[in-house]
Coordinates of C-alpha atoms and ligand atoms in Angstrom, one line a residue:
M1 CA 52.9 43.0 -33.0
A2 CA 53.1 44.1 -36.7
I3 CA 52.6 47.8 -37.4
S4 CA 50.1 48.3 -40.2
D5 CA 51.0 50.2 -43.3
T6 CA 48.6 53.0 -42.6
A7 CA 49.4 53.7 -38.9
A8 CA 52.6 55.7 -38.4
V9 CA 54.7 55.1 -35.3
P10 CA 53.6 57.8 -32.8
A11 CA 56.3 60.5 -32.0
R12 CA 55.6 59.9 -28.3
T13 CA 53.6 57.5 -26.1
I14 CA 51.8 59.1 -23.2
P15 CA 49.7 56.7 -21.3
F16 CA 46.7 58.1 -19.5
F17 CA 48.3 56.9 -16.2
N18 CA 51.5 55.0 -15.7
Y19 CA 51.0 52.9 -12.6
R20 CA 54.5 51.5 -12.5
A21 CA 56.2 54.8 -12.8
A22 CA 54.6 56.1 -9.6
F23 CA 56.8 53.5 -7.8
T24 CA 60.0 53.6 -9.9
A25 CA 60.2 57.4 -9.5
N26 CA 61.4 56.8 -5.9
E27 CA 62.1 53.0 -6.0
R28 CA 65.1 53.0 -3.6
E29 CA 63.3 55.0 -0.9
Y30 CA 60.2 52.9 -1.1
L31 CA 62.0 49.6 -0.9
E32 CA 64.0 50.7 2.1
M33 CA 60.9 52.0 3.9
I34 CA 58.8 48.9 3.1
S35 CA 61.5 46.4 4.1
G36 CA 62.1 48.3 7.4
I37 CA 58.4 48.0 8.2
I38 CA 58.2 44.4 7.3
R39 CA 61.3 43.6 9.3
R40 CA 59.6 45.2 12.3
G41 CA 56.4 43.2 11.6
A42 CA 54.6 46.5 11.9
F43 CA 51.6 45.9 9.6
I44 CA 48.3 47.0 11.3
Q45 CA 47.6 50.2 13.2
Q46 CA 51.2 51.0 13.9
Q47 CA 53.3 54.2 14.2
E48 CA 53.4 55.0 10.4
L49 CA 49.6 55.2 10.4
V50 CA 49.5 57.4 13.5
D51 CA 52.1 59.7 12.0
F52 CA 50.3 60.0 8.6
E53 CA 46.9 60.6 10.3
R54 CA 48.5 63.4 12.4
H55 CA 50.1 65.0 9.3
L56 CA 46.9 64.9 7.4
A57 CA 44.8 66.4 10.2
E58 CA 47.4 69.2 10.7
Y59 CA 47.4 70.0 7.0
L60 CA 43.6 70.2 6.8
G61 CA 43.3 72.0 10.1
V62 CA 40.9 69.4 11.5
K63 CA 40.8 67.5 14.7
H64 CA 40.5 64.0 13.2
A65 CA 41.9 62.2 10.1
I66 CA 41.3 58.5 10.4
G67 CA 43.0 56.1 8.0
V68 CA 40.5 53.5 6.5
G69 CA 40.6 50.8 3.8
N70 CA 39.3 53.0 1.0
A71 CA 37.1 56.1 0.5
T72 CA 34.0 54.1 -0.2
D73 CA 34.2 52.4 3.2
G74 CA 35.1 55.7 4.7
L75 CA 31.9 57.3 3.5
I76 CA 29.8 54.2 4.6
M77 CA 31.3 54.5 8.1
A78 CA 30.9 58.3 8.2
F79 CA 27.2 58.0 7.2
R80 CA 26.7 55.2 9.7
A81 CA 28.5 57.2 12.4
A82 CA 26.3 60.3 11.6
G83 CA 23.2 58.2 12.1
L84 CA 21.9 57.8 8.6
G85 CA 19.7 54.8 7.9
P86 CA 16.6 53.3 6.3
G87 CA 13.9 55.9 5.4
D88 CA 16.5 58.7 4.9
E89 CA 17.2 60.3 1.6
V90 CA 20.6 61.6 0.5
I91 CA 20.9 64.0 -2.4
F92 CA 24.0 63.5 -4.6
P93 CA 25.1 64.6 -8.1
S94 CA 24.7 61.9 -10.7
H95 CA 27.9 63.1 -12.2
T96 CA 30.1 61.1 -9.9
M97 CA 31.6 57.6 -9.3
V98 CA 29.0 55.1 -8.2
A99 CA 30.9 54.8 -4.9
S100 CA 29.4 58.1 -3.7
P101 CA 25.8 57.0 -3.6
A102 CA 26.6 53.4 -2.9
S103 CA 28.0 54.5 0.4
A104 CA 24.6 56.0 1.4
A105 CA 22.7 53.0 0.0
H106 CA 24.8 50.6 2.2
T107 CA 23.4 52.3 5.3
G108 CA 19.9 51.5 4.1
A109 CA 19.2 55.1 3.0
T110 CA 18.0 56.1 -0.5
P111 CA 20.4 58.0 -2.7
V112 CA 18.6 60.7 -4.8
P113 CA 20.5 61.8 -8.0
V114 CA 20.4 65.4 -9.2
D115 CA 21.8 67.3 -12.1
M116 CA 25.1 69.3 -12.3
G117 CA 25.5 73.0 -12.8
P118 CA 27.6 74.8 -15.4
D119 CA 30.7 74.1 -13.3
H120 CA 30.1 70.3 -13.7
L121 CA 29.5 69.9 -9.9
I122 CA 26.3 69.5 -8.0
D123 CA 23.7 72.2 -8.9
P124 CA 22.4 74.0 -5.7
A125 CA 19.0 74.7 -7.5
A126 CA 18.7 71.0 -8.2
I127 CA 19.4 70.1 -4.6
E128 CA 16.6 72.5 -3.5
A129 CA 14.2 71.0 -5.9
A130 CA 14.9 67.4 -4.7
I131 CA 14.3 68.1 -1.0
T132 CA 11.4 66.1 0.5
P133 CA 10.3 65.5 4.1
R134 CA 12.6 62.4 4.2
T135 CA 15.8 64.2 3.0
R136 CA 18.5 63.9 5.7
A137 CA 21.7 64.7 4.0
I138 CA 23.5 66.3 1.0
L139 CA 26.5 64.6 -0.5
P140 CA 28.5 67.2 -2.6
V141 CA 31.3 65.6 -4.6
H142 CA 34.4 67.7 -5.2
L143 CA 35.3 66.3 -8.6
N144 CA 38.6 66.6 -10.5
G145 CA 40.2 68.5 -7.6
R146 CA 37.8 71.4 -7.5
T147 CA 35.8 72.2 -4.4
C148 CA 32.1 72.8 -5.0
A149 CA 31.0 76.4 -4.5
M150 CA 29.9 75.6 -1.0
D151 CA 28.1 78.9 0.1
P152 CA 24.7 78.1 -1.5
I153 CA 24.9 74.5 -0.5
L154 CA 25.7 75.4 3.2
E155 CA 22.8 77.9 3.1
I156 CA 20.3 75.3 1.8
A157 CA 21.5 72.7 4.3
E158 CA 21.1 75.2 7.1
R159 CA 17.6 76.4 6.0
H160 CA 16.3 72.8 5.7
G161 CA 18.2 71.3 8.7
L162 CA 20.2 68.8 6.5
M163 CA 23.6 67.3 7.2
I164 CA 26.4 67.7 4.7
L165 CA 28.8 64.8 4.1
E166 CA 31.4 65.4 1.4
D167 CA 32.9 63.1 -1.1
A168 CA 36.4 64.6 -1.2
A169 CA 37.9 61.4 -2.8
Q170 CA 39.4 63.5 -5.6
A171 CA 40.1 66.8 -3.8
L172 CA 42.9 66.6 -1.2
G173 CA 44.3 70.1 -0.9
S174 CA 41.6 71.8 -3.0
R175 CA 40.1 74.9 -1.4
Y176 CA 37.0 77.1 -1.7
K177 CA 37.4 80.6 -0.2
G178 CA 40.4 79.4 1.6
K179 CA 38.8 76.4 3.3
Y180 CA 39.8 72.8 2.4
A181 CA 37.5 70.4 0.5
G182 CA 36.3 67.8 3.1
T183 CA 36.1 70.3 6.0
F184 CA 32.7 71.9 5.3
G185 CA 30.3 69.2 6.4
V186 CA 30.1 66.9 9.4
A187 CA 32.5 64.4 7.8
S188 CA 34.1 63.6 4.5
A189 CA 36.3 60.9 2.9
I190 CA 39.4 61.1 0.8
S191 CA 40.7 58.3 -1.4
F192 CA 44.3 57.2 -1.8
Y193 CA 43.6 54.8 -4.8
P194 CA 46.8 54.6 -6.9
A195 CA 45.6 57.1 -9.6
K196 CA 44.4 59.6 -7.1
I197 CA 46.4 62.8 -6.4
L198 CA 47.9 61.3 -3.3
G199 CA 48.0 57.6 -4.2
C200 CA 49.3 54.5 -2.5
F201 CA 50.2 51.1 -3.9
G202 CA 46.8 49.6 -3.4
D203 CA 43.6 50.8 -1.7
G204 CA 43.5 53.4 1.0
G205 CA 41.4 56.2 2.3
A206 CA 40.7 58.6 5.2
V207 CA 37.7 60.0 7.0
I208 CA 38.0 63.6 8.0
T209 CA 35.9 65.2 10.8
D210 CA 36.0 67.8 13.5
D211 CA 33.2 65.9 15.4
D212 CA 34.7 63.9 18.3
E213 CA 31.7 61.5 18.5
I214 CA 31.8 60.7 14.8
A215 CA 35.5 60.2 14.9
R216 CA 35.1 57.8 17.9
K217 CA 32.5 55.8 16.0
V218 CA 34.5 55.6 12.8
R219 CA 37.5 54.4 14.8
L220 CA 35.3 51.7 16.3
L221 CA 33.7 50.8 12.9
R222 CA 37.0 50.4 11.0
D223 CA 38.3 47.9 13.6
H224 CA 35.5 45.4 14.2
G225 CA 33.7 47.7 16.6
R226 CA 36.5 47.4 19.1
N227 CA 37.6 50.2 21.4
E228 CA 41.2 50.7 22.6
E229 CA 40.7 48.2 25.5
G230 CA 39.5 45.6 23.0
E231 CA 35.9 45.8 24.1
V232 CA 33.5 45.4 21.3
E233 CA 30.9 48.3 21.4
C234 CA 29.1 47.7 18.2
W235 CA 29.1 45.6 15.0
G236 CA 32.0 46.9 13.0
L237 CA 33.9 46.3 9.7
N238 CA 37.5 45.5 9.0
S239 CA 38.5 48.6 7.1
R240 CA 41.8 49.9 8.3
L241 CA 44.5 51.8 6.4
D242 CA 47.4 49.4 6.1
N243 CA 50.6 50.5 7.8
L244 CA 52.7 50.0 4.7
Q245 CA 50.4 52.2 2.7
A246 CA 50.4 54.8 5.4
A247 CA 54.2 55.0 5.2
V248 CA 54.1 55.3 1.4
L249 CA 51.5 58.1 1.7
D250 CA 53.4 59.9 4.5
F251 CA 56.5 59.9 2.3
Q252 CA 54.7 61.5 -0.6
F253 CA 52.7 63.9 1.6
A254 CA 55.8 65.5 3.1
D255 CA 55.9 68.4 0.6
Y256 CA 52.5 67.9 -1.0
D257 CA 51.6 71.5 -2.0
A258 CA 55.1 72.4 -3.3
T259 CA 55.6 69.2 -5.3
I260 CA 52.4 67.4 -6.3
V261 CA 49.8 70.3 -6.2
A262 CA 52.1 72.9 -7.8
R263 CA 53.1 70.5 -10.6
R264 CA 49.5 69.6 -11.4
R265 CA 48.5 73.3 -11.5
A266 CA 51.5 74.1 -13.7
L267 CA 50.4 71.4 -16.2
A268 CA 46.8 72.6 -16.1
A269 CA 48.1 76.2 -16.9
R270 CA 50.1 74.7 -19.8
Y271 CA 47.1 72.9 -21.3
D272 CA 45.0 76.0 -20.8
A273 CA 47.4 78.3 -22.6
A274 CA 47.8 75.9 -25.5
L275 CA 44.1 75.2 -25.9
R276 CA 42.0 78.1 -24.7
D277 CA 41.3 79.6 -28.1
L278 CA 39.7 76.4 -29.4
T279 CA 35.9 77.0 -29.6
E280 CA 35.4 73.3 -30.1
L281 CA 36.4 72.7 -26.4
V282 CA 35.2 73.6 -23.0
L283 CA 38.2 73.7 -20.6
P284 CA 38.3 73.5 -16.8
A285 CA 38.9 76.9 -15.2
A286 CA 42.5 77.8 -15.4
P287 CA 44.5 77.8 -12.1
G288 CA 44.0 81.3 -10.5
A289 CA 41.1 82.2 -12.8
D290 CA 38.7 82.4 -10.0
P291 CA 40.0 83.7 -6.6
D292 CA 37.4 81.7 -4.7
H293 CA 38.8 78.4 -6.0
H294 CA 42.2 76.8 -5.5
D295 CA 42.0 73.6 -7.7
V296 CA 44.4 70.7 -7.4
F297 CA 43.6 69.1 -10.8
Q298 CA 43.1 65.5 -9.9
N299 CA 42.0 65.3 -13.5
Y300 CA 42.1 67.6 -16.5
E301 CA 38.6 67.0 -18.0
I302 CA 37.5 68.8 -21.1
E303 CA 34.3 68.9 -23.1
A304 CA 35.0 68.3 -26.8
D305 CA 33.0 68.5 -30.1
R306 CA 33.4 65.2 -31.9
R307 CA 34.7 63.7 -28.7
D308 CA 35.0 60.1 -29.9
D309 CA 36.8 61.0 -33.1
L310 CA 39.2 63.2 -31.1
R311 CA 39.9 60.3 -28.7
A312 CA 40.6 57.9 -31.5
F313 CA 42.9 60.5 -33.2
L314 CA 44.8 61.0 -30.0
K315 CA 45.1 57.2 -29.4
D316 CA 46.6 56.7 -32.9
R317 CA 49.2 59.3 -32.0
G318 CA 50.2 57.7 -28.7
V319 CA 48.1 59.7 -26.3
G320 CA 46.0 57.9 -23.8
T321 CA 42.8 59.5 -22.6
L322 CA 39.8 58.4 -20.4
I323 CA 36.1 58.8 -20.6
Q324 CA 35.3 58.6 -16.9
W325 CA 33.2 55.9 -15.3
G326 CA 32.4 54.0 -18.5
G327 CA 30.8 57.1 -20.0
K328 CA 27.8 57.0 -17.8
A329 CA 26.3 59.0 -14.9
V330 CA 25.1 57.0 -11.9
H331 CA 21.4 57.3 -12.9
Q332 CA 22.2 55.9 -16.3
F333 CA 23.3 52.5 -15.0
K334 CA 20.1 50.3 -15.6
G335 CA 20.8 48.0 -12.7
L336 CA 20.5 50.8 -10.1
G337 CA 16.8 51.4 -10.9
Y338 CA 16.7 55.1 -11.8
G339 CA 14.9 54.2 -15.1
D340 CA 12.7 57.3 -15.3
V341 CA 15.1 59.9 -14.1
S342 CA 16.3 62.4 -16.7
L343 CA 19.2 64.8 -15.9
P344 CA 19.8 66.6 -19.2
R345 CA 22.9 68.6 -18.4
T346 CA 24.7 65.6 -16.9
E347 CA 23.6 63.3 -19.8
R348 CA 24.8 65.9 -22.4
F349 CA 28.1 66.2 -20.5
F350 CA 28.8 62.4 -20.7
E351 CA 28.5 62.6 -24.5
R352 CA 31.3 65.2 -24.6
C353 CA 33.7 64.7 -21.7
L354 CA 37.3 63.5 -22.1
M355 CA 40.2 63.5 -19.7
L356 CA 43.7 64.4 -20.9
P357 CA 46.8 62.9 -19.2
M358 CA 47.3 64.7 -15.9
N359 CA 49.7 63.2 -13.4
M360 CA 53.2 63.5 -12.1
M361 CA 54.7 61.4 -14.9
V362 CA 53.5 63.9 -17.6
T363 CA 56.4 66.2 -18.7
D364 CA 56.0 69.7 -20.2
E365 CA 57.0 68.2 -23.5
D366 CA 54.3 65.6 -23.2
A367 CA 51.7 68.2 -22.4
D368 CA 52.8 70.3 -25.4
Y369 CA 52.5 67.2 -27.6
V370 CA 49.0 66.4 -26.3
A371 CA 47.9 70.0 -26.9
A372 CA 49.5 70.1 -30.4
T373 CA 47.8 66.9 -31.3
V374 CA 44.4 68.2 -30.2
R375 CA 44.9 71.3 -32.3
E376 CA 45.9 69.2 -35.3
F377 CA 42.6 67.2 -35.0
Y378 CA 40.6 70.4 -35.2
G379 CA 42.8 71.7 -38.1
R380 CA 44.2 74.5 -36.0
Ligands
PLP401 C1 37.8 57.2 -6.3 C2 36.5 57.8 -5.9 C3 35.8 57.2 -4.8 C4 36.1 55.9 -4.2 O1 37.4 55.9 -3.6 P1 38.0 54.5 -3.2 O2 39.1 54.8 -2.3 O3 38.4 53.8 -4.4 O4 36.9 53.7 -2.4 C5 34.6 57.8 -4.4 N1 34.2 59.0 -5.0 C6 34.9 59.5 -6.0 C7 34.4 60.8 -6.6 C8 36.1 58.9 -6.5 O5 36.7 59.5 -7.5

């Protein structure tokens, strides 16, 4: 490809996410592990899955972590196991991936979108205002590795007799007042999609719960409704976490807090120090800024004045960024039928949001370059 006269060659190239590098970072270990499993023919519901599920449950301090095909299936199965169905309403933040409400819709329930608060997460006052006699559940979404401030949400759920199911797809290891995301409600789901904090080499997920009956049902649902004797107890799905993926995940999970979480928090602190004086931006809370929150920075999402120009400026200088979910909140997708719904804070946010590179492949020098390029754009 010819380089045009006007565009200079960027000093660095920092992709938003480098899928191949996640593998090449530990290529030899992965190949040994994978070939060992293949030689044993141990593909479905084998020892590696059992080990990973145990490690995940121990880490979160819960009774059950159940490997499933992906977090979307995990939420569908959790909702079904919790008894949600036609006629029920589920309140969710429209600032999320469509997978969150889709999971409720697939049980026959009606997902009801609400606005976000100043923290970009579901607004407790908006939850309260959306409650009707049909409301059965609240689906908080712990976005970008930050746990929702759960106290007011738990209080509302208690007062109205509602279930809480959590979308913790982006929040493994994140805590609010010392308690892990995904452990506040009756059940939750975590995603191991490749670009997630703990990512595998394909699709993967887990359902987390302390409820023995929900756990038993999800184990049935993920495997065609079959119990351990092979007896079919109900209509099920095929949504198991592949044994190869479980091994890949268990390998990365070994020292999760000290390696993955600590690194992401260090990068966030670096961006924060370099950018916090820019009045044109709204940054995520810095690590440690609020003692109630321990964030794991699945993403580093900022709000920016002249967002689209900033994005183009960064792209010309080799920096990949992302406007999440095609730049739309769930209620803004015409095909979903929320035509008359207006959620001003969420809509405004999607005009200004931008994600900077945040993953294990980003070096300190990369982060400094990204921050310096942002500063250059604003003439600072
Ligand atoms: C990634 C994601 C999901 C879906 O996870 P999958 O494992 O891809 O099904 C759901 N909710 C949120 C907030 C996500 O980021």
